[in-house]
Amino acid sequence: MKEVNIMRKTFSLILSVIMVLSLFTVGAFAAEGTAINSADDFKNMTADGTYYLAADITVSETYAGEFTGTLDGNGKTVTVSAPMFEQMNGTVKNLTTAGAITVDSGHVGAVAVQSAGGKFDKVTNKATVTNTLTGADACVGGICGKAGTSGVTFTNCVNEAAVTGPEATGGICGESQVSEEATLFDGCYNKGNITSSGTKSGVAAGGIVGYSGTAAITIKNCTNDGNITSGYRAGGIQGDARKAATISSCTNNGTVKAVECAGGIVAYSGDKGIKTGLSVTECVNNGDVSGSTKVAGIAGYAWASEAYGASVIKCINNGNITLGEAKKADGTLDQGYASEFLAYANSTTSIIKDCIGIGKLTATGDTTNSHLAIISMSSADVAKYTVENLFIADQGTTTHLSWTATEANAASIIELSAALGKNLEGSETVKAITRGELNADFVAKANAAIGTGTFALNGNKVAFASSVP
């Protein structure tokens, strides 16, 4: 009987091993299509075919023309010294890129130079991407250089390497210039340092995307851990959303530095012809932010029409804000504005609501034209803005509720005391602002006004209660 039991146990063990091996075998061949085992296999793919990587490969030559098929990375790594695709309009998924790419012209990304209607899913880039071009347009991204014509989707994509370019530079994508459906970034993460070296309008660096110029884009559930630096505009998540953007549930943890506009989430948004306003909801900035003209914990500048105002709702700023000395082209001192939330927006339909800011605001250099306010504007009437349920623990550094750039609108230059602990007289929409010290009681007061369980004290910062263990 003892020998029988031993045989049964041995048989069970063998059967278990066979079952486990069968699972590995199924997983190894779960990908569909034709196997890619080499750079030659990759080069010879048909444009509309279905492929999967059966081994790690090295690619030094870009797949020319348009690719509309599917490439499943199958968990493998492609070591690159050039972008994988010239025009990736199909699907790339489950792929990792490594190595280094350096060019001195045009658009560049580790996976694609450009994409129109393409889908990037679970793509991770570990290759440094550098464009040394100066004084010209170039879109540079960790994964894709430029999204154009049709909307492109980036889901659960990651950039882990430094990305450097002269103009539009982003951790995931350099620039979006779509004319149809919006480009979408969902669940993406950047931890590489992002740098735009140019100094003119259009130069922008962002943890997720640098610039979008023809249609509003959507960014949600994204995180940036890299440091963002630009010679013009820089944002923790997006640098320049020229046709506005909807940004939700995003977090910036990196430092953000720009010569002009800077924002913990987005630096700049809007221009003539916009069809929607900037919307930033449930976002957190933990990084220090510095710039010279419009600088804020959440959004630096929102150019807006009366129909399409900017909104910053249920956001947290933990970063310190530094406003540097701004100069005009002729060398004279320019105006500068800094805020916990939204530095500048000239639209009475703009909303700042249900937010906490605990960063310290500081002006440096000649501070004659430096203004530290909740919101600044030019000709709009601040009494018509919506300012509600704002809680600041800013060490007493915010001096004004609002400041205006024009003498004709001097009535909108209002000290913070006019709305501190009380509603602004003569306004139905500017409500009392609460200032205090950061502690459990301060956060509890915010939760009582905004919604029980919304915020939580997490060490020396504020976080969403749902994100705190």
mmCIF file of N, CA and C in Angstrom, residues 90-203:
data_model
loop_
_atom_site.group_PDB
_atom_site.id
_atom_site.type_symbol
_atom_site.label_atom_id
_atom_site.label_comp_id
_atom_site.label_asym_id
_atom_site.label_seq_id
_atom_site.Cartn_x
_atom_site.Cartn_y
_atom_site.Cartn_z
ATOM 1 N N GLY A 90 -1.382 51.656 -37.845
ATOM 2 C CA GLY A 90 -2.052 50.436 -37.413
ATOM 3 C C GLY A 90 -2.051 50.305 -35.907
ATOM 4 N N THR A 91 -1.619 49.138 -35.406
ATOM 5 C CA THR A 91 -1.591 48.863 -33.969
ATOM 6 C C THR A 91 -0.240 48.279 -33.567
ATOM 7 N N VAL A 92 0.334 48.834 -32.511
ATOM 8 C CA VAL A 92 1.517 48.258 -31.882
ATOM 9 C C VAL A 92 1.195 48.056 -30.415
ATOM 10 N N LYS A 93 1.464 46.868 -29.873
ATOM 11 C CA LYS A 93 1.096 46.580 -28.495
ATOM 12 C C LYS A 93 2.098 45.624 -27.850
ATOM 13 N N ASN A 94 2.093 45.621 -26.523
ATOM 14 C CA ASN A 94 2.886 44.670 -25.724
ATOM 15 C C ASN A 94 4.364 44.676 -26.124
ATOM 16 N N LEU A 95 4.898 45.865 -26.320
ATOM 17 C CA LEU A 95 6.245 46.012 -26.864
ATOM 18 C C LEU A 95 7.108 46.895 -25.965
ATOM 19 N N THR A 96 8.412 46.565 -25.883
ATOM 20 C CA THR A 96 9.386 47.421 -25.201
ATOM 21 C C THR A 96 10.480 47.808 -26.178
ATOM 22 N N THR A 97 10.831 49.088 -26.179
ATOM 23 C CA THR A 97 11.976 49.539 -26.975
ATOM 24 C C THR A 97 13.097 49.972 -26.044
ATOM 25 N N ALA A 98 14.325 49.693 -26.454
ATOM 26 C CA ALA A 98 15.513 50.073 -25.679
ATOM 27 C C ALA A 98 16.564 50.584 -26.652
ATOM 28 N N GLY A 99 17.642 51.166 -26.103
ATOM 29 C CA GLY A 99 18.708 51.665 -26.947
ATOM 30 C C GLY A 99 18.820 53.171 -26.901
ATOM 31 N N ALA A 100 19.133 53.798 -28.048
ATOM 32 C CA ALA A 100 19.277 55.252 -28.124
ATOM 33 C C ALA A 100 19.092 55.696 -29.572
ATOM 34 N N ILE A 101 18.368 56.811 -29.727
ATOM 35 C CA ILE A 101 18.150 57.392 -31.052
ATOM 36 C C ILE A 101 18.571 58.856 -31.002
ATOM 37 N N THR A 102 19.434 59.264 -31.929
ATOM 38 C CA THR A 102 19.832 60.662 -32.049
ATOM 39 C C THR A 102 19.727 61.073 -33.511
ATOM 40 N N VAL A 103 18.975 62.146 -33.774
ATOM 41 C CA VAL A 103 18.828 62.663 -35.136
ATOM 42 C C VAL A 103 19.070 64.165 -35.106
ATOM 43 N N ASP A 104 19.208 64.759 -36.297
ATOM 44 C CA ASP A 104 19.396 66.209 -36.360
ATOM 45 C C ASP A 104 18.391 66.856 -37.310
ATOM 46 N N SER A 105 17.252 66.166 -37.519
ATOM 47 C CA SER A 105 16.220 66.741 -38.384
ATOM 48 C C SER A 105 14.888 66.038 -38.143
ATOM 49 N N GLY A 106 13.786 66.746 -38.416
ATOM 50 C CA GLY A 106 12.466 66.147 -38.469
ATOM 51 C C GLY A 106 11.906 65.630 -37.161
ATOM 52 N N HIS A 107 10.788 64.903 -37.307
ATOM 53 C CA HIS A 107 10.089 64.329 -36.165
ATOM 54 C C HIS A 107 10.720 62.980 -35.799
ATOM 55 N N VAL A 108 10.581 62.588 -34.544
ATOM 56 C CA VAL A 108 11.192 61.333 -34.120
ATOM 57 C C VAL A 108 10.544 60.800 -32.857
ATOM 58 N N GLY A 109 10.382 59.477 -32.819
ATOM 59 C CA GLY A 109 9.936 58.752 -31.633
ATOM 60 C C GLY A 109 10.544 57.371 -31.707
ATOM 61 N N ALA A 110 10.673 56.681 -30.603
ATOM 62 C CA ALA A 110 11.314 55.370 -30.615
ATOM 63 C C ALA A 110 10.518 54.360 -31.430
ATOM 64 N N VAL A 111 9.194 54.432 -31.374
ATOM 65 C CA VAL A 111 8.356 53.493 -32.115
ATOM 66 C C VAL A 111 7.944 54.073 -33.461
ATOM 67 N N ALA A 112 7.552 55.354 -33.501
ATOM 68 C CA ALA A 112 7.045 55.918 -34.745
ATOM 69 C C ALA A 112 7.481 57.364 -34.932
ATOM 70 N N VAL A 113 7.807 57.693 -36.170
ATOM 71 C CA VAL A 113 8.036 59.091 -36.526
ATOM 72 C C VAL A 113 6.710 59.834 -36.466
ATOM 73 N N GLN A 114 5.680 59.249 -37.124
ATOM 74 C CA GLN A 114 4.357 59.848 -37.136
ATOM 75 C C GLN A 114 3.292 58.764 -37.068
ATOM 76 N N SER A 115 2.063 59.172 -36.722
ATOM 77 C CA SER A 115 0.935 58.256 -36.718
ATOM 78 C C SER A 115 -0.334 59.012 -37.040
ATOM 79 N N ALA A 116 -1.235 58.378 -37.789
ATOM 80 C CA ALA A 116 -2.557 58.931 -38.068
ATOM 81 C C ALA A 116 -3.564 57.816 -37.860
ATOM 82 N N GLY A 117 -4.325 57.910 -36.791
ATOM 83 C CA GLY A 117 -5.294 56.871 -36.485
ATOM 84 C C GLY A 117 -4.695 55.623 -35.867
ATOM 85 N N GLY A 118 -3.438 55.672 -35.496
ATOM 86 C CA GLY A 118 -2.781 54.506 -34.930
ATOM 87 C C GLY A 118 -3.165 54.238 -33.487
ATOM 88 N N LYS A 119 -2.869 53.018 -33.037
ATOM 89 C CA LYS A 119 -3.141 52.611 -31.660
ATOM 90 C C LYS A 119 -1.865 52.060 -31.047
ATOM 91 N N PHE A 120 -1.479 52.652 -29.912
ATOM 92 C CA PHE A 120 -0.319 52.202 -29.157
ATOM 93 C C PHE A 120 -0.832 51.704 -27.804
ATOM 94 N N ASP A 121 -0.654 50.421 -27.517
ATOM 95 C CA ASP A 121 -1.202 49.841 -26.290
ATOM 96 C C ASP A 121 -0.118 49.053 -25.558
ATOM 97 N N LYS A 122 0.088 49.399 -24.296
ATOM 98 C CA LYS A 122 1.085 48.713 -23.473
ATOM 99 C C LYS A 122 2.463 48.722 -24.146
ATOM 100 N N VAL A 123 2.842 49.900 -24.601
ATOM 101 C CA VAL A 123 4.164 50.087 -25.195
ATOM 102 C C VAL A 123 5.049 50.827 -24.193
ATOM 103 N N THR A 124 6.226 50.295 -23.939
ATOM 104 C CA THR A 124 7.181 50.909 -23.019
ATOM 105 C C THR A 124 8.452 51.284 -23.764
ATOM 106 N N ASN A 125 8.858 52.530 -23.614
ATOM 107 C CA ASN A 125 10.109 52.970 -24.229
ATOM 108 C C ASN A 125 11.179 53.190 -23.177
ATOM 109 N N LYS A 126 12.347 52.555 -23.403
ATOM 110 C CA LYS A 126 13.507 52.735 -22.532
ATOM 111 C C LYS A 126 14.683 53.331 -23.307
ATOM 112 N N ALA A 127 14.435 53.731 -24.556
ATOM 113 C CA ALA A 127 15.497 54.295 -25.394
ATOM 114 C C ALA A 127 15.514 55.815 -25.282
ATOM 115 N N THR A 128 16.678 56.402 -25.075
ATOM 116 C CA THR A 128 16.768 57.862 -25.107
ATOM 117 C C THR A 128 16.471 58.336 -26.530
ATOM 118 N N VAL A 129 15.723 59.434 -26.625
ATOM 119 C CA VAL A 129 15.358 59.992 -27.931
ATOM 120 C C VAL A 129 15.805 61.446 -27.955
ATOM 121 N N THR A 130 16.671 61.784 -28.913
ATOM 122 C CA THR A 130 17.259 63.120 -28.959
ATOM 123 C C THR A 130 17.219 63.666 -30.376
ATOM 124 N N ASN A 131 16.743 64.910 -30.512
ATOM 125 C CA ASN A 131 16.828 65.624 -31.773
ATOM 126 C C ASN A 131 17.664 66.874 -31.530
ATOM 127 N N THR A 132 18.809 66.965 -32.189
ATOM 128 C CA THR A 132 19.736 68.068 -31.957
ATOM 129 C C THR A 132 19.494 69.263 -32.879
ATOM 130 N N LEU A 133 18.428 69.205 -33.667
ATOM 131 C CA LEU A 133 18.090 70.296 -34.573
ATOM 132 C C LEU A 133 17.866 71.590 -33.797
ATOM 133 N N THR A 134 18.253 72.721 -34.376
ATOM 134 C CA THR A 134 18.017 74.024 -33.759
ATOM 135 C C THR A 134 17.309 74.942 -34.751
ATOM 136 N N GLY A 135 16.438 75.797 -34.222
ATOM 137 C CA GLY A 135 15.803 76.824 -35.032
ATOM 138 C C GLY A 135 14.818 76.334 -36.062
ATOM 139 N N ALA A 136 14.232 75.143 -35.872
ATOM 140 C CA ALA A 136 13.259 74.624 -36.826
ATOM 141 C C ALA A 136 12.249 73.746 -36.112
ATOM 142 N N ASP A 137 11.143 73.439 -36.815
ATOM 143 C CA ASP A 137 10.092 72.638 -36.224
ATOM 144 C C ASP A 137 10.510 71.168 -36.128
ATOM 145 N N ALA A 138 10.189 70.552 -35.000
ATOM 146 C CA ALA A 138 10.448 69.126 -34.835
ATOM 147 C C ALA A 138 9.625 68.615 -33.663
ATOM 148 N N CYS A 139 8.928 67.521 -33.891
ATOM 149 C CA CYS A 139 8.119 66.895 -32.836
ATOM 150 C C CYS A 139 8.862 65.664 -32.335
ATOM 151 N N VAL A 140 9.116 65.617 -31.041
ATOM 152 C CA VAL A 140 9.942 64.553 -30.479
ATOM 153 C C VAL A 140 9.215 63.918 -29.300
ATOM 154 N N GLY A 141 9.009 62.602 -29.361
ATOM 155 C CA GLY A 141 8.325 61.898 -28.285
ATOM 156 C C GLY A 141 9.032 60.615 -27.916
ATOM 157 N N GLY A 142 8.832 60.156 -26.708
ATOM 158 C CA GLY A 142 9.433 58.900 -26.307
ATOM 159 C C GLY A 142 8.950 57.745 -27.161
ATOM 160 N N ILE A 143 7.669 57.764 -27.517
ATOM 161 C CA ILE A 143 7.088 56.685 -28.307
ATOM 162 C C ILE A 143 6.770 57.129 -29.727
ATOM 163 N N CYS A 144 6.125 58.294 -29.886
ATOM 164 C CA CYS A 144 5.738 58.782 -31.207
ATOM 165 C C CYS A 144 6.095 60.259 -31.335
ATOM 166 N N GLY A 145 6.622 60.636 -32.484
ATOM 167 C CA GLY A 145 6.971 62.035 -32.687
ATOM 168 C C GLY A 145 5.757 62.915 -32.874
ATOM 169 N N LYS A 146 4.913 62.581 -33.864
ATOM 170 C CA LYS A 146 3.770 63.430 -34.186
ATOM 171 C C LYS A 146 2.533 62.607 -34.498
ATOM 172 N N ALA A 147 1.406 62.982 -33.875
ATOM 173 C CA ALA A 147 0.100 62.409 -34.204
ATOM 174 C C ALA A 147 -0.600 63.391 -35.124
ATOM 175 N N GLY A 148 -0.954 62.944 -36.332
ATOM 176 C CA GLY A 148 -1.528 63.883 -37.283
ATOM 177 C C GLY A 148 -2.685 63.321 -38.070
ATOM 178 N N THR A 149 -3.547 64.192 -38.563
ATOM 179 C CA THR A 149 -4.718 63.906 -39.397
ATOM 180 C C THR A 149 -5.831 63.243 -38.603
ATOM 181 N N SER A 150 -5.689 61.970 -38.264
ATOM 182 C CA SER A 150 -6.716 61.253 -37.500
ATOM 183 C C SER A 150 -6.254 61.052 -36.064
ATOM 184 N N GLY A 151 -7.207 60.949 -35.161
ATOM 185 C CA GLY A 151 -6.885 60.780 -33.751
ATOM 186 C C GLY A 151 -6.090 59.508 -33.495
ATOM 187 N N VAL A 152 -5.146 59.608 -32.591
ATOM 188 C CA VAL A 152 -4.295 58.480 -32.213
ATOM 189 C C VAL A 152 -4.575 58.149 -30.756
ATOM 190 N N THR A 153 -4.528 56.875 -30.392
ATOM 191 C CA THR A 153 -4.755 56.496 -29.000
ATOM 192 C C THR A 153 -3.494 55.875 -28.409
ATOM 193 N N PHE A 154 -3.174 56.340 -27.205
ATOM 194 C CA PHE A 154 -2.068 55.798 -26.429
ATOM 195 C C PHE A 154 -2.653 55.300 -25.113
ATOM 196 N N THR A 155 -2.684 53.989 -24.915
ATOM 197 C CA THR A 155 -3.247 53.430 -23.690
ATOM 198 C C THR A 155 -2.178 52.624 -22.951
ATOM 199 N N ASN A 156 -2.039 52.922 -21.659
ATOM 200 C CA ASN A 156 -1.098 52.206 -20.793
ATOM 201 C C ASN A 156 0.316 52.185 -21.363
ATOM 202 N N CYS A 157 0.719 53.320 -21.936
ATOM 203 C CA CYS A 157 2.064 53.443 -22.487
ATOM 204 C C CYS A 157 2.994 54.098 -21.468
ATOM 205 N N VAL A 158 4.272 53.736 -21.537
ATOM 206 C CA VAL A 158 5.255 54.199 -20.555
ATOM 207 C C VAL A 158 6.512 54.683 -21.261
ATOM 208 N N ASN A 159 7.041 55.811 -20.805
ATOM 209 C CA ASN A 159 8.363 56.252 -21.236
ATOM 210 C C ASN A 159 9.269 56.332 -20.018
ATOM 211 N N GLU A 160 10.421 55.681 -20.101
ATOM 212 C CA GLU A 160 11.351 55.667 -18.975
ATOM 213 C C GLU A 160 12.652 56.407 -19.267
ATOM 214 N N ALA A 161 12.791 56.975 -20.452
ATOM 215 C CA ALA A 161 14.073 57.558 -20.858
ATOM 216 C C ALA A 161 13.972 59.058 -21.098
ATOM 217 N N ALA A 162 15.125 59.707 -21.171
ATOM 218 C CA ALA A 162 15.188 61.136 -21.457
ATOM 219 C C ALA A 162 14.781 61.394 -22.905
ATOM 220 N N VAL A 163 13.982 62.450 -23.096
ATOM 221 C CA VAL A 163 13.550 62.862 -24.436
ATOM 222 C C VAL A 163 13.899 64.335 -24.600
ATOM 223 N N THR A 164 14.641 64.665 -25.662
ATOM 224 C CA THR A 164 15.131 66.029 -25.857
ATOM 225 C C THR A 164 14.880 66.475 -27.290
ATOM 226 N N GLY A 165 14.315 67.675 -27.441
ATOM 227 C CA GLY A 165 14.061 68.189 -28.772
ATOM 228 C C GLY A 165 14.065 69.703 -28.797
ATOM 229 N N PRO A 166 13.966 70.299 -29.991
ATOM 230 C CA PRO A 166 14.022 71.753 -30.102
ATOM 231 C C PRO A 166 12.670 72.444 -29.978
ATOM 232 N N GLU A 167 11.565 71.694 -30.177
ATOM 233 C CA GLU A 167 10.267 72.362 -30.225
ATOM 234 C C GLU A 167 9.230 71.639 -29.373
ATOM 235 N N ALA A 168 8.375 70.814 -29.992
ATOM 236 C CA ALA A 168 7.327 70.099 -29.257
ATOM 237 C C ALA A 168 7.872 68.766 -28.764
ATOM 238 N N THR A 169 7.987 68.628 -27.453
ATOM 239 C CA THR A 169 8.634 67.452 -26.875
ATOM 240 C C THR A 169 7.781 66.870 -25.765
ATOM 241 N N GLY A 170 7.527 65.555 -25.824
ATOM 242 C CA GLY A 170 6.695 64.914 -24.813
ATOM 243 C C GLY A 170 7.197 63.534 -24.456
ATOM 244 N N GLY A 171 6.888 63.099 -23.247
ATOM 245 C CA GLY A 171 7.315 61.777 -22.806
ATOM 246 C C GLY A 171 6.722 60.664 -23.648
ATOM 247 N N ILE A 172 5.455 60.790 -24.014
ATOM 248 C CA ILE A 172 4.791 59.784 -24.836
ATOM 249 C C ILE A 172 4.762 60.223 -26.297
ATOM 250 N N CYS A 173 4.289 61.441 -26.560
ATOM 251 C CA CYS A 173 4.189 61.956 -27.929
ATOM 252 C C CYS A 173 4.600 63.422 -27.952
ATOM 253 N N GLY A 174 5.299 63.816 -29.003
ATOM 254 C CA GLY A 174 5.741 65.203 -29.089
ATOM 255 C C GLY A 174 4.620 66.170 -29.382
ATOM 256 N N GLU A 175 3.803 65.858 -30.396
ATOM 257 C CA GLU A 175 2.777 66.812 -30.826
ATOM 258 C C GLU A 175 1.580 66.092 -31.424
ATOM 259 N N SER A 176 0.386 66.654 -31.198
ATOM 260 C CA SER A 176 -0.841 66.170 -31.830
ATOM 261 C C SER A 176 -1.387 67.263 -32.728
ATOM 262 N N GLN A 177 -1.561 66.929 -34.015
ATOM 263 C CA GLN A 177 -2.127 67.867 -34.982
ATOM 264 C C GLN A 177 -3.209 67.128 -35.767
ATOM 265 N N VAL A 178 -4.288 66.765 -35.092
ATOM 266 C CA VAL A 178 -5.329 65.972 -35.722
ATOM 267 C C VAL A 178 -6.457 66.871 -36.221
ATOM 268 N N SER A 179 -7.152 66.428 -37.251
ATOM 269 C CA SER A 179 -8.257 67.209 -37.802
ATOM 270 C C SER A 179 -9.586 66.503 -37.647
ATOM 271 N N GLU A 180 -9.573 65.276 -37.142
ATOM 272 C CA GLU A 180 -10.811 64.524 -36.975
ATOM 273 C C GLU A 180 -11.043 64.268 -35.481
ATOM 274 N N GLU A 181 -11.137 63.016 -35.082
ATOM 275 C CA GLU A 181 -11.363 62.707 -33.679
ATOM 276 C C GLU A 181 -10.135 63.058 -32.841
ATOM 277 N N ALA A 182 -10.364 63.271 -31.562
ATOM 278 C CA ALA A 182 -9.296 63.736 -30.684
ATOM 279 C C ALA A 182 -8.285 62.640 -30.390
ATOM 280 N N THR A 183 -7.041 63.055 -30.174
ATOM 281 C CA THR A 183 -6.016 62.147 -29.681
ATOM 282 C C THR A 183 -6.287 61.867 -28.207
ATOM 283 N N LEU A 184 -6.109 60.599 -27.809
ATOM 284 C CA LEU A 184 -6.385 60.174 -26.445
ATOM 285 C C LEU A 184 -5.143 59.577 -25.803
ATOM 286 N N PHE A 185 -4.871 60.017 -24.566
ATOM 287 C CA PHE A 185 -3.850 59.411 -23.729
ATOM 288 C C PHE A 185 -4.559 58.892 -22.478
ATOM 289 N N ASP A 186 -4.482 57.600 -22.241
ATOM 290 C CA ASP A 186 -5.188 57.007 -21.099
ATOM 291 C C ASP A 186 -4.264 56.032 -20.383
ATOM 292 N N GLY A 187 -4.033 56.276 -19.091
ATOM 293 C CA GLY A 187 -3.223 55.375 -18.289
ATOM 294 C C GLY A 187 -1.753 55.382 -18.650
ATOM 295 N N CYS A 188 -1.248 56.512 -19.156
ATOM 296 C CA CYS A 188 0.153 56.590 -19.567
ATOM 297 C C CYS A 188 1.034 57.147 -18.445
ATOM 298 N N TYR A 189 2.315 56.834 -18.524
ATOM 299 C CA TYR A 189 3.242 57.190 -17.441
ATOM 300 C C TYR A 189 4.592 57.592 -18.017
ATOM 301 N N ASN A 190 5.121 58.699 -17.541
ATOM 302 C CA ASN A 190 6.458 59.130 -17.930
ATOM 303 C C ASN A 190 7.338 59.295 -16.705
ATOM 304 N N LYS A 191 8.550 58.757 -16.774
ATOM 305 C CA LYS A 191 9.505 59.017 -15.697
ATOM 306 C C LYS A 191 10.844 59.526 -16.239
ATOM 307 N N GLY A 192 10.909 59.796 -17.547
ATOM 308 C CA GLY A 192 12.115 60.366 -18.125
ATOM 309 C C GLY A 192 12.083 61.880 -18.071
ATOM 310 N N ASN A 193 13.252 62.524 -18.049
ATOM 311 C CA ASN A 193 13.327 63.979 -18.098
ATOM 312 C C ASN A 193 13.042 64.452 -19.522
ATOM 313 N N ILE A 194 12.179 65.471 -19.646
ATOM 314 C CA ILE A 194 11.738 65.962 -20.946
ATOM 315 C C ILE A 194 12.237 67.393 -21.117
ATOM 316 N N THR A 195 12.907 67.663 -22.253
ATOM 317 C CA THR A 195 13.505 68.983 -22.462
ATOM 318 C C THR A 195 13.217 69.507 -23.859
ATOM 319 N N SER A 196 12.696 70.743 -23.935
ATOM 320 C CA SER A 196 12.573 71.466 -25.199
ATOM 321 C C SER A 196 13.545 72.635 -25.151
ATOM 322 N N SER A 197 14.456 72.690 -26.116
ATOM 323 C CA SER A 197 15.529 73.676 -26.054
ATOM 324 C C SER A 197 15.198 75.000 -26.730
ATOM 325 N N GLY A 198 14.162 75.042 -27.583
ATOM 326 C CA GLY A 198 13.831 76.264 -28.305
ATOM 327 C C GLY A 198 13.265 77.340 -27.397
ATOM 328 N N THR A 199 13.160 78.562 -27.941
ATOM 329 C CA THR A 199 12.709 79.693 -27.125
ATOM 330 C C THR A 199 11.571 80.482 -27.758
ATOM 331 N N LYS A 200 10.994 79.996 -28.850
ATOM 332 C CA LYS A 200 9.959 80.751 -29.544
ATOM 333 C C LYS A 200 8.576 80.170 -29.265
ATOM 334 N N SER A 201 7.532 80.882 -29.730
ATOM 335 C CA SER A 201 6.161 80.399 -29.593
ATOM 336 C C SER A 201 6.016 79.058 -30.303
ATOM 337 N N GLY A 202 5.330 78.136 -29.651
ATOM 338 C CA GLY A 202 5.189 76.794 -30.192
ATOM 339 C C GLY A 202 6.130 75.807 -29.542
ATOM 340 N N VAL A 203 7.157 76.309 -28.881
ATOM 341 C CA VAL A 203 8.073 75.434 -28.151
ATOM 342 C C VAL A 203 7.404 75.031 -26.838
#
